[in-house]
């Protein structure tokens, strides 16, 4: 067992910190895991450089924060179904996976608590990931808007990316995506979510999965939703992470949006992702 002193160095004013002094492949003590968990709650997304993780080690680390789940529409590795390969080959010109502001799997009744993404192959430039603090997105709205949103429920569905006519038909060819009619199912979540651990309120809508407000049409919902999507990714709420081989990002999916930039044409990028099971948003 390794006992190290971990240190968190913020990378932006809004959120995000690089954690040093810990090797994620080690069998970490409960106290180190507790410090990492606190760093995640404080900084919303944390990064670790120069890690060397086998699939087993990535799974073992993530499991310290809760049970892992398999993706509904992306097949995992044959021996490790919890791990999905997020990959785009150098000769692919289609959309990249995660290339829009979103939080993961909010079409589910209980969207993931967080995801742990490990960089195996990174382009020489480009392919950064942006993150946005949704506590700030909520807190910077006017009291009138906050009050109105408090009474609203949003409908989330995976039909855009993963439905039978969804984007996966023509994108993500190097990934094991399996579109299905299950993606047409709809799920209700509050527009303002109270974080189960910090008690803070955050905005909880995203362009990939949120299609309308409950009891309203898409046309009626669209103007306000579009405003919220734009507001949620205001530059002042964000940080930007430059990947290096062996880097790991661990984000709190309950309080951040993320966006994988598509600016590395001609280069290969491969990541391994696991998702930790979360609570039903309230
Ligand atoms: Fe994602």
PDB file of C-alpha atoms and ligand atoms in Angstrom:
ATOM      1  CA  UNK A   1       0.000   0.000   0.000  1.00  0.00           C
ATOM      2  CA  UNK A   2       1.264   3.469  -0.796  1.00  0.00           C
ATOM      3  CA  UNK A   3       0.606   6.459   1.396  1.00  0.00           C
ATOM      4  CA  UNK A   4       1.237   9.652  -0.431  1.00  0.00           C
ATOM      5  CA  UNK A   5       0.359  13.237   0.140  1.00  0.00           C
ATOM      6  CA  UNK A   6      -1.873  14.388  -2.596  1.00  0.00           C
ATOM      7  CA  UNK A   7      -1.834  17.959  -3.765  1.00  0.00           C
ATOM      8  CA  UNK A   8      -4.501  19.733  -5.835  1.00  0.00           C
ATOM      9  CA  UNK A   9      -3.434  22.573  -8.127  1.00  0.00           C
ATOM     10  CA  UNK A  10      -6.324  24.474  -9.746  1.00  0.00           C
ATOM     11  CA  UNK A  11      -6.052  24.933 -13.526  1.00  0.00           C
ATOM     12  CA  UNK A  12      -8.769  27.610 -13.846  1.00  0.00           C
ATOM     13  CA  UNK A  13     -10.854  29.897 -11.662  1.00  0.00           C
ATOM     14  CA  UNK A  14     -14.164  28.141 -12.287  1.00  0.00           C
ATOM     15  CA  UNK A  15     -13.286  24.475 -11.771  1.00  0.00           C
ATOM     16  CA  UNK A  16     -10.655  21.816 -12.386  1.00  0.00           C
ATOM     17  CA  UNK A  17      -7.481  20.857 -10.542  1.00  0.00           C
ATOM     18  CA  UNK A  18      -4.482  18.690 -11.292  1.00  0.00           C
ATOM     19  CA  UNK A  19      -3.766  16.199  -8.541  1.00  0.00           C
ATOM     20  CA  UNK A  20      -0.186  15.206  -7.910  1.00  0.00           C
ATOM     21  CA  UNK A  21       1.424  12.762  -5.520  1.00  0.00           C
ATOM     22  CA  UNK A  22      -0.670   9.710  -6.259  1.00  0.00           C
ATOM     23  CA  UNK A  23      -0.303   6.711  -8.502  1.00  0.00           C
ATOM     24  CA  UNK A  24      -3.747   5.389  -9.410  1.00  0.00           C
ATOM     25  CA  UNK A  25      -2.422   1.916 -10.161  1.00  0.00           C
ATOM     26  CA  UNK A  26      -1.511   1.453  -6.484  1.00  0.00           C
ATOM     27  CA  UNK A  27      -3.825  -0.058  -3.942  1.00  0.00           C
ATOM     28  CA  UNK A  28      -4.803   3.232  -2.330  1.00  0.00           C
ATOM     29  CA  UNK A  29      -5.730   3.614   1.321  1.00  0.00           C
ATOM     30  CA  UNK A  30      -9.211   4.732   2.348  1.00  0.00           C
ATOM     31  CA  UNK A  31      -7.750   8.034   3.490  1.00  0.00           C
ATOM     32  CA  UNK A  32      -6.196   8.766   0.072  1.00  0.00           C
ATOM     33  CA  UNK A  33      -9.477   7.826  -1.621  1.00  0.00           C
ATOM     34  CA  UNK A  34     -11.326  10.165   0.770  1.00  0.00           C
ATOM     35  CA  UNK A  35      -8.935  12.990  -0.163  1.00  0.00           C
ATOM     36  CA  UNK A  36      -9.494  12.343  -3.862  1.00  0.00           C
ATOM     37  CA  UNK A  37     -13.248  12.339  -3.281  1.00  0.00           C
ATOM     38  CA  UNK A  38     -13.008  15.661  -1.447  1.00  0.00           C
ATOM     39  CA  UNK A  39     -10.884  17.095  -4.250  1.00  0.00           C
ATOM     40  CA  UNK A  40     -13.542  15.989  -6.738  1.00  0.00           C
ATOM     41  CA  UNK A  41     -16.306  17.673  -4.714  1.00  0.00           C
ATOM     42  CA  UNK A  42     -14.237  20.856  -4.339  1.00  0.00           C
ATOM     43  CA  UNK A  43     -12.931  21.141  -7.910  1.00  0.00           C
ATOM     44  CA  UNK A  44     -15.652  19.204  -9.842  1.00  0.00           C
ATOM     45  CA  UNK A  45     -13.122  17.746 -12.259  1.00  0.00           C
ATOM     46  CA  UNK A  46      -9.699  16.465 -11.301  1.00  0.00           C
ATOM     47  CA  UNK A  47      -6.786  15.396 -13.456  1.00  0.00           C
ATOM     48  CA  UNK A  48      -3.867  13.040 -12.912  1.00  0.00           C
ATOM     49  CA  UNK A  49      -0.808  12.996 -15.193  1.00  0.00           C
ATOM     50  CA  UNK A  50       1.516  10.205 -16.277  1.00  0.00           C
ATOM     51  CA  UNK A  51      -0.499   7.273 -14.998  1.00  0.00           C
ATOM     52  CA  UNK A  52      -0.050   3.698 -16.206  1.00  0.00           C
ATOM     53  CA  UNK A  53      -3.310   1.821 -15.858  1.00  0.00           C
ATOM     54  CA  UNK A  54      -4.305  -1.619 -17.047  1.00  0.00           C
ATOM     55  CA  UNK A  55      -8.058  -2.044 -17.610  1.00  0.00           C
ATOM     56  CA  UNK A  56      -8.196  -3.918 -14.283  1.00  0.00           C
ATOM     57  CA  UNK A  57      -6.456  -1.057 -12.482  1.00  0.00           C
ATOM     58  CA  UNK A  58      -8.705   1.609 -14.004  1.00  0.00           C
ATOM     59  CA  UNK A  59     -11.760  -0.404 -12.956  1.00  0.00           C
ATOM     60  CA  UNK A  60     -10.359  -1.003  -9.458  1.00  0.00           C
ATOM     61  CA  UNK A  61      -9.682   2.709  -8.944  1.00  0.00           C
ATOM     62  CA  UNK A  62     -13.122   3.819 -10.175  1.00  0.00           C
ATOM     63  CA  UNK A  63     -14.882   1.157  -8.069  1.00  0.00           C
ATOM     64  CA  UNK A  64     -13.586   2.828  -4.926  1.00  0.00           C
ATOM     65  CA  UNK A  65     -16.169   5.557  -5.612  1.00  0.00           C
ATOM     66  CA  UNK A  66     -19.134   3.296  -6.327  1.00  0.00           C
ATOM     67  CA  UNK A  67     -20.333   0.463  -8.547  1.00  0.00           C
ATOM     68  CA  UNK A  68     -19.586   0.801 -12.259  1.00  0.00           C
ATOM     69  CA  UNK A  69     -22.135   0.598 -15.030  1.00  0.00           C
ATOM     70  CA  UNK A  70     -22.096  -0.554 -18.619  1.00  0.00           C
ATOM     71  CA  UNK A  71     -23.094   1.874 -21.366  1.00  0.00           C
ATOM     72  CA  UNK A  72     -26.564   1.301 -22.817  1.00  0.00           C
ATOM     73  CA  UNK A  73     -25.441   1.818 -26.407  1.00  0.00           C
ATOM     74  CA  UNK A  74     -21.670   1.397 -26.566  1.00  0.00           C
ATOM     75  CA  UNK A  75     -20.279  -2.095 -26.184  1.00  0.00           C
ATOM     76  CA  UNK A  76     -17.448  -2.375 -23.697  1.00  0.00           C
ATOM     77  CA  UNK A  77     -14.161  -4.238 -24.034  1.00  0.00           C
ATOM     78  CA  UNK A  78     -14.696  -8.007 -24.433  1.00  0.00           C
ATOM     79  CA  UNK A  79     -13.116  -8.867 -21.083  1.00  0.00           C
ATOM     80  CA  UNK A  80     -14.075  -5.616 -19.349  1.00  0.00           C
ATOM     81  CA  UNK A  81     -17.594  -4.581 -20.375  1.00  0.00           C
ATOM     82  CA  UNK A  82     -17.451  -1.591 -17.974  1.00  0.00           C
ATOM     83  CA  UNK A  83     -14.768   0.040 -20.148  1.00  0.00           C
ATOM     84  CA  UNK A  84     -15.736   1.698 -23.397  1.00  0.00           C
ATOM     85  CA  UNK A  85     -13.122   2.645 -25.960  1.00  0.00           C
ATOM     86  CA  UNK A  86     -13.556   6.250 -27.070  1.00  0.00           C
ATOM     87  CA  UNK A  87     -11.571   6.270 -30.271  1.00  0.00           C
ATOM     88  CA  UNK A  88     -11.299   8.127 -33.544  1.00  0.00           C
ATOM     89  CA  UNK A  89      -8.818   6.965 -36.144  1.00  0.00           C
ATOM     90  CA  UNK A  90      -6.583   9.363 -38.055  1.00  0.00           C
ATOM     91  CA  UNK A  91      -8.496   8.860 -41.304  1.00  0.00           C
ATOM     92  CA  UNK A  92     -11.959   9.450 -39.840  1.00  0.00           C
ATOM     93  CA  UNK A  93     -13.621  12.713 -40.716  1.00  0.00           C
ATOM     94  CA  UNK A  94     -16.934  12.281 -38.921  1.00  0.00           C
ATOM     95  CA  UNK A  95     -18.020  13.774 -35.610  1.00  0.00           C
ATOM     96  CA  UNK A  96     -15.991  12.796 -32.583  1.00  0.00           C
ATOM     97  CA  UNK A  97     -17.633  11.064 -29.621  1.00  0.00           C
ATOM     98  CA  UNK A  98     -18.621  13.574 -26.947  1.00  0.00           C
ATOM     99  CA  UNK A  99     -18.247  16.519 -29.336  1.00  0.00           C
ATOM    100  CA  UNK A 100     -21.050  18.647 -27.844  1.00  0.00           C
ATOM    101  CA  UNK A 101     -21.707  20.068 -24.381  1.00  0.00           C
ATOM    102  CA  UNK A 102     -23.276  17.307 -22.312  1.00  0.00           C
ATOM    103  CA  UNK A 103     -23.234  15.353 -19.112  1.00  0.00           C
ATOM    104  CA  UNK A 104     -23.051  11.597 -19.483  1.00  0.00           C
ATOM    105  CA  UNK A 105     -26.060   9.316 -19.872  1.00  0.00           C
ATOM    106  CA  UNK A 106     -28.721  11.692 -18.541  1.00  0.00           C
ATOM    107  CA  UNK A 107     -31.265   9.619 -20.490  1.00  0.00           C
ATOM    108  CA  UNK A 108     -30.953   7.143 -17.598  1.00  0.00           C
ATOM    109  CA  UNK A 109     -33.105   7.249 -14.499  1.00  0.00           C
ATOM    110  CA  UNK A 110     -29.889   7.491 -12.472  1.00  0.00           C
ATOM    111  CA  UNK A 111     -27.225   9.228 -14.580  1.00  0.00           C
ATOM    112  CA  UNK A 112     -23.603   8.461 -13.732  1.00  0.00           C
ATOM    113  CA  UNK A 113     -22.043   9.995 -10.606  1.00  0.00           C
ATOM    114  CA  UNK A 114     -18.896  10.538 -12.587  1.00  0.00           C
ATOM    115  CA  UNK A 115     -16.658   9.178 -15.293  1.00  0.00           C
ATOM    116  CA  UNK A 116     -12.981   8.282 -15.259  1.00  0.00           C
ATOM    117  CA  UNK A 117     -11.370   8.830 -18.653  1.00  0.00           C
ATOM    118  CA  UNK A 118      -7.838   7.548 -19.309  1.00  0.00           C
ATOM    119  CA  UNK A 119      -5.770   8.711 -22.292  1.00  0.00           C
ATOM    120  CA  UNK A 120      -4.027   5.940 -24.223  1.00  0.00           C
ATOM    121  CA  UNK A 121      -3.254   7.721 -27.478  1.00  0.00           C
ATOM    122  CA  UNK A 122      -3.435  11.494 -27.821  1.00  0.00           C
ATOM    123  CA  UNK A 123      -2.967  13.649 -30.905  1.00  0.00           C
ATOM    124  CA  UNK A 124       0.137  15.889 -31.024  1.00  0.00           C
ATOM    125  CA  UNK A 125      -2.197  18.869 -30.736  1.00  0.00           C
ATOM    126  CA  UNK A 126      -5.941  19.277 -30.334  1.00  0.00           C
ATOM    127  CA  UNK A 127      -8.463  16.911 -28.770  1.00  0.00           C
ATOM    128  CA  UNK A 128      -8.648  18.903 -25.528  1.00  0.00           C
ATOM    129  CA  UNK A 129     -11.697  18.481 -23.308  1.00  0.00           C
ATOM    130  CA  UNK A 130     -13.643  21.440 -21.906  1.00  0.00           C
ATOM    131  CA  UNK A 131     -15.596  21.286 -18.653  1.00  0.00           C
ATOM    132  CA  UNK A 132     -18.210  23.706 -17.316  1.00  0.00           C
ATOM    133  CA  UNK A 133     -19.271  24.330 -13.710  1.00  0.00           C
ATOM    134  CA  UNK A 134     -23.055  24.001 -13.437  1.00  0.00           C
ATOM    135  CA  UNK A 135     -23.239  25.383  -9.901  1.00  0.00           C
ATOM    136  CA  UNK A 136     -21.963  28.645 -11.349  1.00  0.00           C
ATOM    137  CA  UNK A 137     -24.368  28.364 -14.264  1.00  0.00           C
ATOM    138  CA  UNK A 138     -27.252  28.192 -11.785  1.00  0.00           C
ATOM    139  CA  UNK A 139     -25.949  30.766  -9.313  1.00  0.00           C
ATOM    140  CA  UNK A 140     -25.440  33.426 -11.986  1.00  0.00           C
ATOM    141  CA  UNK A 141     -29.065  33.299 -13.156  1.00  0.00           C
ATOM    142  CA  UNK A 142     -31.392  35.990 -11.878  1.00  0.00           C
ATOM    143  CA  UNK A 143     -33.608  35.176  -8.860  1.00  0.00           C
ATOM    144  CA  UNK A 144     -36.646  35.340 -11.147  1.00  0.00           C
ATOM    145  CA  UNK A 145     -35.186  32.804 -13.568  1.00  0.00           C
ATOM    146  CA  UNK A 146     -34.011  30.562 -10.719  1.00  0.00           C
ATOM    147  CA  UNK A 147     -37.521  30.599  -9.291  1.00  0.00           C
ATOM    148  CA  UNK A 148     -39.107  29.750 -12.624  1.00  0.00           C
ATOM    149  CA  UNK A 149     -36.671  26.902 -13.310  1.00  0.00           C
ATOM    150  CA  UNK A 150     -37.229  25.446  -9.847  1.00  0.00           C
ATOM    151  CA  UNK A 151     -40.724  24.431 -10.934  1.00  0.00           C
ATOM    152  CA  UNK A 152     -39.673  22.855 -14.236  1.00  0.00           C
ATOM    153  CA  UNK A 153     -38.970  19.259 -15.166  1.00  0.00           C
ATOM    154  CA  UNK A 154     -37.052  18.374 -18.330  1.00  0.00           C
ATOM    155  CA  UNK A 155     -37.382  15.408 -20.642  1.00  0.00           C
ATOM    156  CA  UNK A 156     -34.154  13.606 -21.526  1.00  0.00           C
ATOM    157  CA  UNK A 157     -33.737  10.958 -24.230  1.00  0.00           C
ATOM    158  CA  UNK A 158     -30.833   9.294 -26.007  1.00  0.00           C
ATOM    159  CA  UNK A 159     -32.564   9.331 -29.383  1.00  0.00           C
ATOM    160  CA  UNK A 160     -30.345  12.093 -30.811  1.00  0.00           C
ATOM    161  CA  UNK A 161     -27.077  10.213 -30.504  1.00  0.00           C
ATOM    162  CA  UNK A 162     -28.216   6.593 -30.163  1.00  0.00           C
ATOM    163  CA  UNK A 163     -31.723   6.196 -31.641  1.00  0.00           C
ATOM    164  CA  UNK A 164     -32.318   4.140 -34.807  1.00  0.00           C
ATOM    165  CA  UNK A 165     -32.037   7.376 -36.843  1.00  0.00           C
ATOM    166  CA  UNK A 166     -29.513   8.985 -34.524  1.00  0.00           C
ATOM    167  CA  UNK A 167     -26.037  10.372 -35.098  1.00  0.00           C
ATOM    168  CA  UNK A 168     -24.356   7.031 -34.503  1.00  0.00           C
ATOM    169  CA  UNK A 169     -25.641   5.883 -37.919  1.00  0.00           C
ATOM    170  CA  UNK A 170     -23.009   7.998 -39.641  1.00  0.00           C
ATOM    171  CA  UNK A 171     -20.467   8.718 -36.917  1.00  0.00           C
ATOM    172  CA  UNK A 172     -18.146   6.923 -34.485  1.00  0.00           C
ATOM    173  CA  UNK A 173     -17.383   4.152 -36.966  1.00  0.00           C
ATOM    174  CA  UNK A 174     -14.372   2.957 -34.982  1.00  0.00           C
ATOM    175  CA  UNK A 175     -16.441   2.517 -31.850  1.00  0.00           C
ATOM    176  CA  UNK A 176     -18.726  -0.316 -30.869  1.00  0.00           C
ATOM    177  CA  UNK A 177     -21.937   1.725 -30.879  1.00  0.00           C
ATOM    178  CA  UNK A 178     -25.207  -0.192 -30.984  1.00  0.00           C
ATOM    179  CA  UNK A 179     -28.156   2.119 -31.696  1.00  0.00           C
ATOM    180  CA  UNK A 180     -31.540   0.794 -30.608  1.00  0.00           C
ATOM    181  CA  UNK A 181     -35.179   1.663 -30.014  1.00  0.00           C
ATOM    182  CA  UNK A 182     -34.387   1.788 -26.286  1.00  0.00           C
ATOM    183  CA  UNK A 183     -32.912   5.222 -27.049  1.00  0.00           C
ATOM    184  CA  UNK A 184     -36.440   6.503 -27.780  1.00  0.00           C
ATOM    185  CA  UNK A 185     -37.448   6.127 -24.135  1.00  0.00           C
ATOM    186  CA  UNK A 186     -37.944   9.378 -22.233  1.00  0.00           C
ATOM    187  CA  UNK A 187     -36.779  10.229 -18.726  1.00  0.00           C
ATOM    188  CA  UNK A 188     -37.797  13.120 -16.464  1.00  0.00           C
ATOM    189  CA  UNK A 189     -35.251  15.079 -14.432  1.00  0.00           C
ATOM    190  CA  UNK A 190     -35.516  18.354 -12.524  1.00  0.00           C
ATOM    191  CA  UNK A 191     -34.033  21.330 -14.404  1.00  0.00           C
ATOM    192  CA  UNK A 192     -32.301  22.417 -11.190  1.00  0.00           C
ATOM    193  CA  UNK A 193     -30.574  19.607  -9.363  1.00  0.00           C
ATOM    194  CA  UNK A 194     -29.437  19.547  -5.754  1.00  0.00           C
ATOM    195  CA  UNK A 195     -26.100  17.781  -5.471  1.00  0.00           C
ATOM    196  CA  UNK A 196     -26.505  14.763  -3.157  1.00  0.00           C
ATOM    197  CA  UNK A 197     -23.150  15.333  -1.414  1.00  0.00           C
ATOM    198  CA  UNK A 198     -22.575  19.092  -1.379  1.00  0.00           C
ATOM    199  CA  UNK A 199     -26.209  20.218  -1.176  1.00  0.00           C
ATOM    200  CA  UNK A 200     -25.480  22.898  -3.775  1.00  0.00           C
ATOM    201  CA  UNK A 201     -27.923  23.582  -6.598  1.00  0.00           C
ATOM    202  CA  UNK A 202     -26.828  23.293 -10.209  1.00  0.00           C
ATOM    203  CA  UNK A 203     -28.349  23.588 -13.650  1.00  0.00           C
ATOM    204  CA  UNK A 204     -29.073  20.126 -15.039  1.00  0.00           C
ATOM    205  CA  UNK A 205     -29.921  20.295 -18.746  1.00  0.00           C
ATOM    206  CA  UNK A 206     -27.708  19.463 -21.721  1.00  0.00           C
ATOM    207  CA  UNK A 207     -27.973  19.727 -25.456  1.00  0.00           C
ATOM    208  CA  UNK A 208     -27.245  16.063 -26.188  1.00  0.00           C
ATOM    209  CA  UNK A 209     -30.052  14.534 -24.137  1.00  0.00           C
ATOM    210  CA  UNK A 210     -32.527  17.256 -23.048  1.00  0.00           C
ATOM    211  CA  UNK A 211     -35.252  17.694 -25.671  1.00  0.00           C
ATOM    212  CA  UNK A 212     -38.043  19.691 -23.977  1.00  0.00           C
ATOM    213  CA  UNK A 213     -39.743  20.647 -20.750  1.00  0.00           C
ATOM    214  CA  UNK A 214     -42.401  18.340 -19.338  1.00  0.00           C
ATOM    215  CA  UNK A 215     -45.938  19.213 -20.506  1.00  0.00           C
ATOM    216  CA  UNK A 216     -44.582  21.476 -23.251  1.00  0.00           C
ATOM    217  CA  UNK A 217     -43.789  20.913 -26.913  1.00  0.00           C
ATOM    218  CA  UNK A 218     -40.257  20.995 -28.292  1.00  0.00           C
ATOM    219  CA  UNK A 219     -41.095  24.223 -30.117  1.00  0.00           C
ATOM    220  CA  UNK A 220     -42.329  25.857 -26.925  1.00  0.00           C
ATOM    221  CA  UNK A 221     -39.334  24.621 -24.937  1.00  0.00           C
ATOM    222  CA  UNK A 222     -36.679  25.458 -27.476  1.00  0.00           C
ATOM    223  CA  UNK A 223     -36.146  29.206 -26.856  1.00  0.00           C
ATOM    224  CA  UNK A 224     -35.569  28.813 -23.115  1.00  0.00           C
ATOM    225  CA  UNK A 225     -33.620  25.566 -23.489  1.00  0.00           C
ATOM    226  CA  UNK A 226     -31.336  27.133 -26.103  1.00  0.00           C
ATOM    227  CA  UNK A 227     -30.740  30.056 -23.762  1.00  0.00           C
ATOM    228  CA  UNK A 228     -29.863  27.671 -20.925  1.00  0.00           C
ATOM    229  CA  UNK A 229     -27.545  25.559 -23.109  1.00  0.00           C
ATOM    230  CA  UNK A 230     -25.672  28.711 -24.130  1.00  0.00           C
ATOM    231  CA  UNK A 231     -25.566  30.097 -20.602  1.00  0.00           C
ATOM    232  CA  UNK A 232     -24.392  26.726 -19.199  1.00  0.00           C
ATOM    233  CA  UNK A 233     -21.209  26.849 -21.264  1.00  0.00           C
ATOM    234  CA  UNK A 234     -20.307  30.511 -20.735  1.00  0.00           C
ATOM    235  CA  UNK A 235     -16.507  30.828 -20.960  1.00  0.00           C
ATOM    236  CA  UNK A 236     -16.248  32.043 -17.375  1.00  0.00           C
ATOM    237  CA  UNK A 237     -17.642  28.769 -16.029  1.00  0.00           C
ATOM    238  CA  UNK A 238     -15.165  26.550 -17.896  1.00  0.00           C
ATOM    239  CA  UNK A 239     -11.730  24.998 -17.846  1.00  0.00           C
ATOM    240  CA  UNK A 240      -9.840  23.312 -20.642  1.00  0.00           C
ATOM    241  CA  UNK A 241      -7.680  20.217 -20.251  1.00  0.00           C
ATOM    242  CA  UNK A 242      -4.778  19.441 -22.544  1.00  0.00           C
ATOM    243  CA  UNK A 243      -4.332  15.687 -22.687  1.00  0.00           C
ATOM    244  CA  UNK A 244      -0.992  13.913 -22.470  1.00  0.00           C
ATOM    245  CA  UNK A 245      -0.461  10.151 -22.713  1.00  0.00           C
ATOM    246  CA  UNK A 246      -1.410   8.522 -19.421  1.00  0.00           C
ATOM    247  CA  UNK A 247      -3.502  11.472 -18.226  1.00  0.00           C
ATOM    248  CA  UNK A 248      -6.715  10.725 -16.365  1.00  0.00           C
ATOM    249  CA  UNK A 249      -9.738  13.005 -15.970  1.00  0.00           C
ATOM    250  CA  UNK A 250     -12.345  12.252 -13.307  1.00  0.00           C
ATOM    251  CA  UNK A 251     -15.393  14.510 -13.402  1.00  0.00           C
ATOM    252  CA  UNK A 252     -18.431  14.895 -11.210  1.00  0.00           C
ATOM    253  CA  UNK A 253     -21.130  14.263 -13.781  1.00  0.00           C
ATOM    254  CA  UNK A 254     -23.751  15.665 -11.387  1.00  0.00           C
ATOM    255  CA  UNK A 255     -22.301  19.171 -11.510  1.00  0.00           C
ATOM    256  CA  UNK A 256     -20.348  19.597 -14.753  1.00  0.00           C
ATOM    257  CA  UNK A 257     -20.882  19.535 -18.464  1.00  0.00           C
ATOM    258  CA  UNK A 258     -18.046  18.477 -20.754  1.00  0.00           C
ATOM    259  CA  UNK A 259     -17.152  18.852 -24.414  1.00  0.00           C
ATOM    260  CA  UNK A 260     -14.576  16.903 -26.420  1.00  0.00           C
ATOM    261  CA  UNK A 261     -13.100  19.233 -29.039  1.00  0.00           C
ATOM    262  CA  UNK A 262     -13.014  17.986 -32.610  1.00  0.00           C
ATOM    263  CA  UNK A 263      -9.848  19.692 -33.844  1.00  0.00           C
ATOM    264  CA  UNK A 264      -7.389  16.892 -34.490  1.00  0.00           C
ATOM    265  CA  UNK A 265      -8.163  15.739 -38.033  1.00  0.00           C
ATOM    266  CA  UNK A 266      -5.488  13.422 -39.355  1.00  0.00           C
ATOM    267  CA  UNK A 267      -4.514  12.194 -35.902  1.00  0.00           C
ATOM    268  CA  UNK A 268      -5.603   9.282 -33.776  1.00  0.00           C
ATOM    269  CA  UNK A 269      -7.066   9.649 -30.289  1.00  0.00           C
ATOM    270  CA  UNK A 270      -7.987   6.786 -27.980  1.00  0.00           C
ATOM    271  CA  UNK A 271      -9.329   6.850 -24.439  1.00  0.00           C
ATOM    272  CA  UNK A 272     -10.752   4.297 -22.036  1.00  0.00           C
ATOM    273  CA  UNK A 273     -13.818   5.414 -20.108  1.00  0.00           C
ATOM    274  CA  UNK A 274     -15.613   3.949 -17.121  1.00  0.00           C
ATOM    275  CA  UNK A 275     -18.736   5.400 -15.497  1.00  0.00           C
ATOM    276  CA  UNK A 276     -19.640   5.191 -11.807  1.00  0.00           C
ATOM    277  CA  UNK A 277     -23.318   4.683 -10.956  1.00  0.00           C
ATOM    278  CA  UNK A 278     -25.145   7.733  -9.647  1.00  0.00           C
ATOM    279  CA  UNK A 279     -28.336   8.728  -7.849  1.00  0.00           C
ATOM    280  CA  UNK A 280     -31.689   9.752  -9.219  1.00  0.00           C
ATOM    281  CA  UNK A 281     -31.485  13.575  -9.574  1.00  0.00           C
ATOM    282  CA  UNK A 282     -33.630  15.559  -7.119  1.00  0.00           C
TER     283      UNK A 282
HETATM  284 FE1  LIG B   1     -19.209  12.352 -22.231  1.00  0.00          FE
END
